[in-house]
mmCIF file of C-alpha atoms in Angstrom:
data_model
loop_
_atom_site.group_PDB
_atom_site.id
_atom_site.type_symbol
_atom_site.label_atom_id
_atom_site.label_comp_id
_atom_site.label_asym_id
_atom_site.label_seq_id
_atom_site.Cartn_x
_atom_site.Cartn_y
_atom_site.Cartn_z
ATOM 1 C CA MET A 1 -32.847 -6.804 42.322
ATOM 2 C CA ILE A 2 -35.364 -9.296 44.341
ATOM 3 C CA GLN A 3 -34.551 -12.501 44.724
ATOM 4 C CA HIS A 4 -36.206 -15.698 45.647
ATOM 5 C CA GLY A 5 -38.940 -15.690 43.710
ATOM 6 C CA LEU A 6 -40.165 -12.719 45.976
ATOM 7 C CA SER A 7 -40.887 -10.588 42.985
ATOM 8 C CA GLU A 8 -44.142 -11.936 42.813
ATOM 9 C CA ARG A 9 -45.121 -11.435 46.201
ATOM 10 C CA VAL A 10 -44.256 -8.036 46.572
ATOM 11 C CA THR A 11 -44.455 -4.576 45.784
ATOM 12 C CA VAL A 12 -42.447 -1.545 46.862
ATOM 13 C CA PHE A 13 -43.630 1.869 47.056
ATOM 14 C CA HIS A 14 -41.506 4.783 47.629
ATOM 15 C CA ALA A 15 -43.322 6.568 49.754
ATOM 16 C CA GLY A 16 -43.852 7.544 53.826
ATOM 17 C CA HIS A 17 -45.275 4.995 55.981
ATOM 18 C CA GLU A 18 -47.649 7.171 56.597
ATOM 19 C CA GLN A 19 -49.139 7.020 52.847
ATOM 20 C CA LEU A 20 -50.080 3.064 53.991
ATOM 21 C CA SER A 21 -53.752 3.307 53.257
ATOM 22 C CA VAL A 22 -53.833 5.213 50.168
ATOM 23 C CA ARG A 23 -51.342 2.580 48.935
ATOM 24 C CA ILE A 24 -51.814 -0.422 49.590
ATOM 25 C CA PRO A 25 -55.498 -1.730 47.393
ATOM 26 C CA THR A 26 -58.682 -1.851 49.048
ATOM 27 C CA GLU A 27 -58.822 -5.019 48.597
ATOM 28 C CA HIS A 28 -56.247 -6.662 50.629
ATOM 29 C CA GLN A 29 -56.598 -3.885 53.393
ATOM 30 C CA LYS A 30 -58.584 -6.020 55.869
ATOM 31 C CA LYS A 31 -56.350 -9.273 54.676
ATOM 32 C CA ILE A 32 -52.905 -7.772 56.654
ATOM 33 C CA ALA A 33 -51.903 -9.598 59.153
ATOM 34 C CA GLY A 34 -49.010 -8.274 60.361
ATOM 35 C CA ALA A 35 -46.387 -5.278 59.539
ATOM 36 C CA ILE A 36 -42.641 -5.185 60.594
ATOM 37 C CA PHE A 37 -41.003 -0.997 61.048
ATOM 38 C CA ASN A 38 -37.364 -0.551 61.848
ATOM 39 C CA LEU A 39 -37.611 3.319 62.840
ATOM 40 C CA GLY A 40 -34.895 5.751 63.071
ATOM 41 C CA TYR A 41 -32.505 6.110 60.490
ATOM 42 C CA LEU A 42 -30.816 3.540 57.554
ATOM 43 C CA PRO A 43 -27.292 2.790 59.170
ATOM 44 C CA GLY A 44 -24.280 3.383 56.973
ATOM 45 C CA SER A 45 -26.575 6.761 55.275
ATOM 46 C CA ASP A 46 -27.218 10.152 55.805
ATOM 47 C CA LYS A 47 -28.272 10.222 59.879
ATOM 48 C CA THR A 48 -30.182 13.460 58.966
ATOM 49 C CA ILE A 49 -32.815 11.229 57.121
ATOM 50 C CA VAL A 50 -35.215 10.050 60.153
ATOM 51 C CA THR A 51 -38.091 8.426 60.445
ATOM 52 C CA ARG A 52 -40.759 10.344 62.406
ATOM 53 C CA PRO A 53 -42.972 9.879 65.246
ATOM 54 C CA GLU A 54 -46.200 11.785 63.753
ATOM 55 C CA THR A 55 -45.528 9.451 60.328
ATOM 56 C CA THR A 56 -45.385 6.513 62.215
ATOM 57 C CA ILE A 57 -48.113 6.886 64.476
ATOM 58 C CA ALA A 58 -50.314 7.761 61.339
ATOM 59 C CA ALA A 59 -49.173 4.804 59.809
ATOM 60 C CA ILE A 60 -49.485 1.956 63.339
ATOM 61 C CA GLU A 61 -53.249 3.748 63.581
ATOM 62 C CA GLN A 62 -54.246 3.586 59.000
ATOM 63 C CA LEU A 63 -52.536 -0.309 60.435
ATOM 64 C CA LEU A 64 -54.782 -0.474 63.073
ATOM 65 C CA ALA A 65 -57.752 0.242 60.854
ATOM 66 C CA MET A 66 -57.027 -1.816 58.364
ATOM 67 C CA MET A 67 -55.477 -5.164 59.672
ATOM 68 C CA VAL A 68 -57.141 -8.678 60.548
ATOM 69 C CA PRO A 69 -57.596 -9.285 64.306
ATOM 70 C CA GLU A 70 -54.698 -10.849 65.919
ATOM 71 C CA GLY A 71 -52.389 -8.689 63.214
ATOM 72 C CA ILE A 72 -49.475 -7.749 64.713
ATOM 73 C CA ILE A 73 -47.264 -4.245 64.481
ATOM 74 C CA VAL A 74 -43.985 -4.806 65.645
ATOM 75 C CA LEU A 75 -42.054 -1.411 65.984
ATOM 76 C CA VAL A 76 -37.668 -1.631 66.128
ATOM 77 C CA ILE A 77 -36.783 1.273 68.052
ATOM 78 C CA TYR A 78 -33.805 2.620 67.157
ATOM 79 C CA HIS A 79 -33.399 5.772 70.204
ATOM 80 C CA GLY A 80 -29.300 6.288 70.286
ATOM 81 C CA HIS A 81 -30.162 9.726 68.538
ATOM 82 C CA GLU A 82 -31.693 12.917 68.933
ATOM 83 C CA GLN A 83 -34.750 12.576 66.763
ATOM 84 C CA GLY A 84 -34.968 8.545 67.934
ATOM 85 C CA ALA A 85 -35.709 9.737 71.280
ATOM 86 C CA VAL A 86 -37.954 11.660 70.512
ATOM 87 C CA GLU A 87 -39.047 9.483 68.473
ATOM 88 C CA ARG A 88 -39.599 6.695 71.145
ATOM 89 C CA ASP A 89 -41.301 8.906 74.223
ATOM 90 C CA SER A 90 -44.273 9.287 71.570
ATOM 91 C CA ILE A 91 -44.562 6.360 70.352
ATOM 92 C CA LEU A 92 -44.449 4.856 74.137
ATOM 93 C CA GLN A 93 -46.948 7.454 74.731
ATOM 94 C CA TYR A 94 -49.685 6.356 72.204
ATOM 95 C CA CYS A 95 -48.964 3.014 72.958
ATOM 96 C CA ARG A 96 -49.921 3.501 76.191
ATOM 97 C CA GLN A 97 -53.057 5.064 76.229
ATOM 98 C CA LEU A 98 -54.262 2.721 73.469
ATOM 99 C CA ASP A 99 -57.100 0.557 74.596
ATOM 100 C CA GLN A 100 -56.489 -2.813 76.042
ATOM 101 C CA LYS A 101 -59.816 -3.966 74.658
ATOM 102 C CA THR A 102 -58.573 -2.835 71.010
ATOM 103 C CA ALA A 103 -54.959 -3.812 71.435
ATOM 104 C CA HIS A 104 -52.586 -5.643 72.987
ATOM 105 C CA VAL A 105 -49.086 -3.871 73.685
ATOM 106 C CA LEU A 106 -46.139 -5.296 74.511
ATOM 107 C CA GLN A 107 -41.923 -3.809 74.994
ATOM 108 C CA TYR A 108 -39.018 -6.517 74.759
ATOM 109 C CA GLN A 109 -35.928 -4.991 74.977
ATOM 110 C CA PHE A 110 -32.300 -5.761 76.205
ATOM 111 C CA ILE A 111 -31.916 -5.033 80.151
ATOM 112 C CA ASN A 112 -27.361 -5.113 80.498
ATOM 113 C CA GLN A 113 -26.648 -3.334 77.381
ATOM 114 C CA GLN A 114 -25.332 -0.296 77.382
ATOM 115 C CA ASN A 115 -25.563 2.821 74.772
ATOM 116 C CA ASN A 116 -29.052 3.467 74.382
ATOM 117 C CA PRO A 117 -29.982 -0.134 72.328
ATOM 118 C CA PRO A 118 -33.052 -0.704 70.403
ATOM 119 C CA PHE A 119 -35.608 -2.561 71.620
ATOM 120 C CA ILE A 120 -38.993 -3.808 69.484
ATOM 121 C CA VAL A 121 -42.991 -2.738 70.917
ATOM 122 C CA ALA A 122 -45.307 -5.434 69.418
ATOM 123 C CA ILE A 123 -48.780 -4.361 69.255
ATOM 124 C CA GLU A 124 -51.550 -6.621 68.339
ATOM 125 C CA LYS A 125 -55.174 -5.877 67.434
ATOM 126 C CA ARG A 126 -57.613 -7.457 68.900
#
């Protein structure tokens, strides 16, 4: 159930995030100013169902192509499990190679927490 009037402004797609460019109508694609990813697995659910670096990177690339300048992609990276560490490394490698004329990339993380706390990567389209 969607509350607070969101049903008029939100469409839920039951599809992988790598399908953004075919799911988001063309007339809306150049209007996107923000996106948030919660990567890893859904807490309290099947821990074998996880996000994957190849689909996440494909989604990031699609968003960068369709977002407005100064649009921001926020990645919340949960890396305290085997697949999460693989995805973390792939995403960080991908982000490091982004041309600074195309995007600014910021990493925000805890420095005094144990047990692989999640961290944030923010990508701002130039």
